[in-house]
XYZ file of N, CA, C and O in Angstrom:
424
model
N 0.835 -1.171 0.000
C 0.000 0.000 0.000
C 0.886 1.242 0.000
O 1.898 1.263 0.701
N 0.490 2.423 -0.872
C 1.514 3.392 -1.146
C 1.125 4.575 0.527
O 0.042 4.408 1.089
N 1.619 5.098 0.800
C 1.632 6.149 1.668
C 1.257 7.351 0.477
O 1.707 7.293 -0.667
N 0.175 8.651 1.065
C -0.060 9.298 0.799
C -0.749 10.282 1.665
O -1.766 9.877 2.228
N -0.156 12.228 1.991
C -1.244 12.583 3.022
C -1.832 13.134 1.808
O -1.587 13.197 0.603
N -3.060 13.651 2.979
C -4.485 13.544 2.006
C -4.552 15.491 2.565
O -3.768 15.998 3.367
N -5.620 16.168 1.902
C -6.103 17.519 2.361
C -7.597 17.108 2.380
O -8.123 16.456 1.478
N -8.225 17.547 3.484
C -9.792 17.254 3.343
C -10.179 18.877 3.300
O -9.548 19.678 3.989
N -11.159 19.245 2.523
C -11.940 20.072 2.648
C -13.311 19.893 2.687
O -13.735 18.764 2.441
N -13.991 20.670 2.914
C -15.490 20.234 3.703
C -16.481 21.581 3.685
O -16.162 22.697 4.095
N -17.795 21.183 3.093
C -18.970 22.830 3.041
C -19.957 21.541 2.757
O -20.065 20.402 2.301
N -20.644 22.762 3.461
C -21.982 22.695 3.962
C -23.390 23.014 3.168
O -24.006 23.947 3.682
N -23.797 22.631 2.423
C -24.885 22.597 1.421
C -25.859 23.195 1.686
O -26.193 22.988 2.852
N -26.776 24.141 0.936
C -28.052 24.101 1.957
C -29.250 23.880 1.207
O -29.159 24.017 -0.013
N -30.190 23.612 1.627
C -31.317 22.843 0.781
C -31.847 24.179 0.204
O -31.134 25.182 0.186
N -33.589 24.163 -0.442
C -34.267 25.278 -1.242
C -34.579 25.905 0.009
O -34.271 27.096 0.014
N -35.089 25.485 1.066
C -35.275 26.329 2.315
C -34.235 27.301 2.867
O -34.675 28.250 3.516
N -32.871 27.190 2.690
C -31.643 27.758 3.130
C -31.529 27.580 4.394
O -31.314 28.445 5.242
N -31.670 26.466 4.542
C -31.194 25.766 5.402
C -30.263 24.756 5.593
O -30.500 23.837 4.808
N -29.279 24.529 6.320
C -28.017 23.711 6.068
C -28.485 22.165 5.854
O -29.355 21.539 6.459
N -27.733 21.805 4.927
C -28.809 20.173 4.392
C -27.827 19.247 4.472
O -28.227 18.225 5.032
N -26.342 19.195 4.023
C -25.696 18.198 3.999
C -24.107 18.595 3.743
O -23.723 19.582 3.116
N -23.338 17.669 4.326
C -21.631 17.991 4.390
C -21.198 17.689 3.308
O -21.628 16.588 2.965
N -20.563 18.127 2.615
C -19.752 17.610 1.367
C -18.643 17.512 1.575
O -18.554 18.634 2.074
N -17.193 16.961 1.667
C -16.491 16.550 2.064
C -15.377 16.078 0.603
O -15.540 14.970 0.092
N -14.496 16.861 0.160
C -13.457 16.394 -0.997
C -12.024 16.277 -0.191
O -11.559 16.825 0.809
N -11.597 15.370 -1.047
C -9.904 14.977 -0.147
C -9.043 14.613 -1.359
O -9.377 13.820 -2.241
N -7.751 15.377 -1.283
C -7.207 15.042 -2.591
C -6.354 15.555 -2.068
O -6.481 16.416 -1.197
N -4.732 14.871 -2.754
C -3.486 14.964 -2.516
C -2.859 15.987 -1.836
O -2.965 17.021 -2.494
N -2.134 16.186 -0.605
C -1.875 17.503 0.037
C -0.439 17.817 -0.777
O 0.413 17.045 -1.216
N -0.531 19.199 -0.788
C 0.712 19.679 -1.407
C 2.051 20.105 -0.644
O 1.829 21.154 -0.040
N 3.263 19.694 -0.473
C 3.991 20.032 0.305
C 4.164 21.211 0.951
O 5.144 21.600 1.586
N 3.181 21.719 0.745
C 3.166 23.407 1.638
C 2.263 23.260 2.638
O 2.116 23.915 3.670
N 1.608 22.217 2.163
C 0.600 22.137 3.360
C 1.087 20.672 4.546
O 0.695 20.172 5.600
N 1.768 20.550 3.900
C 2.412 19.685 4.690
C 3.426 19.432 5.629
O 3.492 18.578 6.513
N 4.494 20.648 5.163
C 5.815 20.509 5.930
C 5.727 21.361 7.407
O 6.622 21.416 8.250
N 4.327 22.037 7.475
C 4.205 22.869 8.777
C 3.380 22.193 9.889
O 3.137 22.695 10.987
N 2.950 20.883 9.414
C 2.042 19.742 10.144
C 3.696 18.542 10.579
O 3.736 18.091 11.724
N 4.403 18.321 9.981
C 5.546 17.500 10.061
C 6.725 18.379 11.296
O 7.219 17.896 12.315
N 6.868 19.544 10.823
C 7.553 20.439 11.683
C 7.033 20.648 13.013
O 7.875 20.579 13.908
N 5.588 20.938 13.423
C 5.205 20.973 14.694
C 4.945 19.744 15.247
O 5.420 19.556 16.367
N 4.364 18.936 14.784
C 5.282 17.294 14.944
C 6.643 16.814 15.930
O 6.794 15.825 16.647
N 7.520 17.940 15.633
C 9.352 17.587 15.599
C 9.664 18.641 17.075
O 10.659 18.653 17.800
N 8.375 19.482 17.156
C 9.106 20.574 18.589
C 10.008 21.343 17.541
O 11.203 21.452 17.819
N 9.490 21.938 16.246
C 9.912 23.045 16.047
C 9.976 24.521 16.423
O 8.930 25.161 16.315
N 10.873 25.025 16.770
C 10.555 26.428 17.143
C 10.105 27.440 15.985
O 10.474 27.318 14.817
N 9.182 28.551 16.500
C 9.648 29.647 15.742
C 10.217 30.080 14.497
O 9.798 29.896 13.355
N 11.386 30.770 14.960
C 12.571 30.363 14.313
C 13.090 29.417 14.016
O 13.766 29.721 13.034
N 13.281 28.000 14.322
C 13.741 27.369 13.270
C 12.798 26.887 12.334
O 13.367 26.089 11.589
N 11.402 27.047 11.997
C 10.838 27.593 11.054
C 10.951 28.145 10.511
O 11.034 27.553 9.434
N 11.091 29.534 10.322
C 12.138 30.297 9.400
C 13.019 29.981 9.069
O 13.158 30.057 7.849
N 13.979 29.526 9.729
C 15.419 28.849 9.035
C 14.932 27.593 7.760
O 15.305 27.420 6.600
N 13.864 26.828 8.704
C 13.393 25.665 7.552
C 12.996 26.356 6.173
O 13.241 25.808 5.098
N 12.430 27.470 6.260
C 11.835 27.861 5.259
C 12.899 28.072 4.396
O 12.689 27.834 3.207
N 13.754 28.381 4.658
C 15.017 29.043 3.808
C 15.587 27.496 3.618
O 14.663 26.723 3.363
N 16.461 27.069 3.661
C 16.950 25.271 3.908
C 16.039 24.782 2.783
O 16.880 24.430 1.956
N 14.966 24.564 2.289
C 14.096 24.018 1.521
C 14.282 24.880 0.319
O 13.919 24.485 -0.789
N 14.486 25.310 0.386
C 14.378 26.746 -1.350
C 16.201 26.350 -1.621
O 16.560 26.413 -2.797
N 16.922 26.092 -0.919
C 18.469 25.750 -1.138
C 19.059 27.114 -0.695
O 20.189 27.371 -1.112
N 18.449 28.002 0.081
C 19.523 29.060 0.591
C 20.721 28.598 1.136
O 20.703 27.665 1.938
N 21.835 29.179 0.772
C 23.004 28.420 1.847
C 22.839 29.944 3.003
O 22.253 31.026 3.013
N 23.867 29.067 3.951
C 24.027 29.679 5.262
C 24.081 31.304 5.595
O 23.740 31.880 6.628
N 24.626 31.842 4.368
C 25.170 33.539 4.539
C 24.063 33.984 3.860
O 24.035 35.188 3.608
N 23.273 33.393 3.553
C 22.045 34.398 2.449
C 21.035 34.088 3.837
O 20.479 35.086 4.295
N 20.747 32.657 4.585
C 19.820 32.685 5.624
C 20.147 33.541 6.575
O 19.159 34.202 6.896
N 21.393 33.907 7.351
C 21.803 34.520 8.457
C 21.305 36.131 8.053
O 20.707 36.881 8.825
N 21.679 36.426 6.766
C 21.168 37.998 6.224
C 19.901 38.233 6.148
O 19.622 39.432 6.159
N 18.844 37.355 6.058
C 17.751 37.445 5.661
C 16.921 37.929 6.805
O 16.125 38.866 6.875
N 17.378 36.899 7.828
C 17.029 36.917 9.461
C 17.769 37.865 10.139
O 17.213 38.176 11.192
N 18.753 38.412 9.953
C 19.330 39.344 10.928
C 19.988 38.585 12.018
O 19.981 38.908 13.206
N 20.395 37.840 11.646
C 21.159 36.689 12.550
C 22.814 36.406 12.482
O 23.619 37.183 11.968
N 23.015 35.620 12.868
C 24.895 35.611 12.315
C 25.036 34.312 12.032
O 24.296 33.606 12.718
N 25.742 33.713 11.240
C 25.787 32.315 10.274
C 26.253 31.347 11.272
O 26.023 30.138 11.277
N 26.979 32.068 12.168
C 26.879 30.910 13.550
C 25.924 30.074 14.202
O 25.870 28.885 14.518
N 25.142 31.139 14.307
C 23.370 30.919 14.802
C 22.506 30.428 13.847
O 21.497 29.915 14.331
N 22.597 30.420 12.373
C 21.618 29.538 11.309
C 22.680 28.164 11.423
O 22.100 27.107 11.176
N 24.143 28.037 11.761
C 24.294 26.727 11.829
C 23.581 25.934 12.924
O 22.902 24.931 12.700
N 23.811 26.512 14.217
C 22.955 26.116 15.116
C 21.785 26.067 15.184
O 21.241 25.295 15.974
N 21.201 26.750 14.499
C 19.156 26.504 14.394
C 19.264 24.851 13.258
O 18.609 23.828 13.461
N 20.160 25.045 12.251
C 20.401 23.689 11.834
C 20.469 22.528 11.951
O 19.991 21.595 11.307
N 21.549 22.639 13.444
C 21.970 21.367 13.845
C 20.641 21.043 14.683
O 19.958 20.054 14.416
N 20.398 21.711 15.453
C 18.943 21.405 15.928
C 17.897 20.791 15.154
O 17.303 19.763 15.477
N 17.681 21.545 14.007
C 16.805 21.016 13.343
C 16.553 19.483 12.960
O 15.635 18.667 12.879
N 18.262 19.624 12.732
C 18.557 17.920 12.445
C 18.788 17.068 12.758
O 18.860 16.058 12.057
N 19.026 17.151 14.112
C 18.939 16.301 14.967
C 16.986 16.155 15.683
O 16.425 15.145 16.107
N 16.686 16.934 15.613
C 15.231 16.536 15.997
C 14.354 16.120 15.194
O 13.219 15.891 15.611
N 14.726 15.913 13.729
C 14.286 15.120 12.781
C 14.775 13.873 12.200
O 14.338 13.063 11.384
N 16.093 14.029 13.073
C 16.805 12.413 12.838
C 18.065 12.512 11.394
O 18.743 11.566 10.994
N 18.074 13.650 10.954
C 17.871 13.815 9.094
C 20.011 14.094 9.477
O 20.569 14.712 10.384
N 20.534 13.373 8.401
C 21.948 13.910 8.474
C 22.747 14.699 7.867
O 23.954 14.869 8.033
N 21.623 15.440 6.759
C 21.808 16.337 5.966
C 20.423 17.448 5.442
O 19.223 17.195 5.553
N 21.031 18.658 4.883
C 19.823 19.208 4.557
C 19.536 18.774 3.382
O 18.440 19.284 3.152
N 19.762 18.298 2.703
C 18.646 17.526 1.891
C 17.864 16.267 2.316
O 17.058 15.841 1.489
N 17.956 15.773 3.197
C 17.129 14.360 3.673
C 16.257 15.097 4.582
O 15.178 14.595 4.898
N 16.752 16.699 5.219
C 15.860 17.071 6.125
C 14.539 17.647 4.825
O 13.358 17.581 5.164
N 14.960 18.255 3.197
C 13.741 18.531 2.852
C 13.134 17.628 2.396
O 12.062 18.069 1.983
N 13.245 16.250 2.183
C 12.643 15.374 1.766
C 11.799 14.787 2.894
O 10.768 14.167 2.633
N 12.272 14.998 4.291
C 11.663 14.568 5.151
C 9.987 15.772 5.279
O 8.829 15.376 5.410
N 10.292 16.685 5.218
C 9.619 18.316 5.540
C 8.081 17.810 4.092
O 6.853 17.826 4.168
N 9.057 17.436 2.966
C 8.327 17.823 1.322
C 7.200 16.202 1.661
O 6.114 16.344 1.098
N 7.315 14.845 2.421
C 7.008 13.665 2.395
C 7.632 12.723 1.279
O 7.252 11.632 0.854
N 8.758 13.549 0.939
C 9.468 12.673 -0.374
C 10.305 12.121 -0.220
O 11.035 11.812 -1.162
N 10.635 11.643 1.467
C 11.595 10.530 1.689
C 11.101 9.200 2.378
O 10.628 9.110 3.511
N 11.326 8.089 1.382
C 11.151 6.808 2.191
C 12.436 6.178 2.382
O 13.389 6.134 1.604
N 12.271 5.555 3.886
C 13.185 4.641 4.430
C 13.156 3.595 3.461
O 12.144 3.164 2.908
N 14.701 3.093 3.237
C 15.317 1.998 2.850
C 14.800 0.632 2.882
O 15.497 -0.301 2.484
């Protein structure tokens, strides 16, 4: 069986009376945007290293994230290592595959 998350959306119908009549309910493939912020609070992400994730996923390297944030490249390594260690991930690319749902175990 393949793994897949799902997005449900859901409205409320209403009959000729206008009155609420019935749930309608569609579910179809979630898109990694909607996904990597359900996986991240998951992990005891902070804040900030949300932001850092955000950047890490687009391929910013380290001196374009630290500028962006007003931070010092010391401190985006360290929001890093955190990151990656609380996701298990030993690189930033296995951490966006982990974030995107586009990594399966071996």
């Amino acid at each position: 069986m393949s793994e897949q998350w799902l997005c449900a959306q859901a409205s409320v119908t209403r009959g000729p009376d206008g009155r609420p009549d019935r749930v309608v309910v569609a579910l179809d493939a979630a898109r990694p945007s909607a996904i990597a912020p359900v996986i991240a609070a998951a992990h005891g992400i902070s804040v900030r290293e949300r932001e850092v994730i955000g950047h890490l996923v687009t391929g910013t390297g380290t001196s374009a994230i630290a500028d962006s944030l007003g931070i010092s490249a010391h401190t985006v390594r360290d929001h890093v290592k955190s990151i990656l260690h609380k996701f298990g991930a030993s690189s930033r690319a296995e951490l966006t595959a982990l974030l995107l749902g586009t990594h399966r175990p071996l």
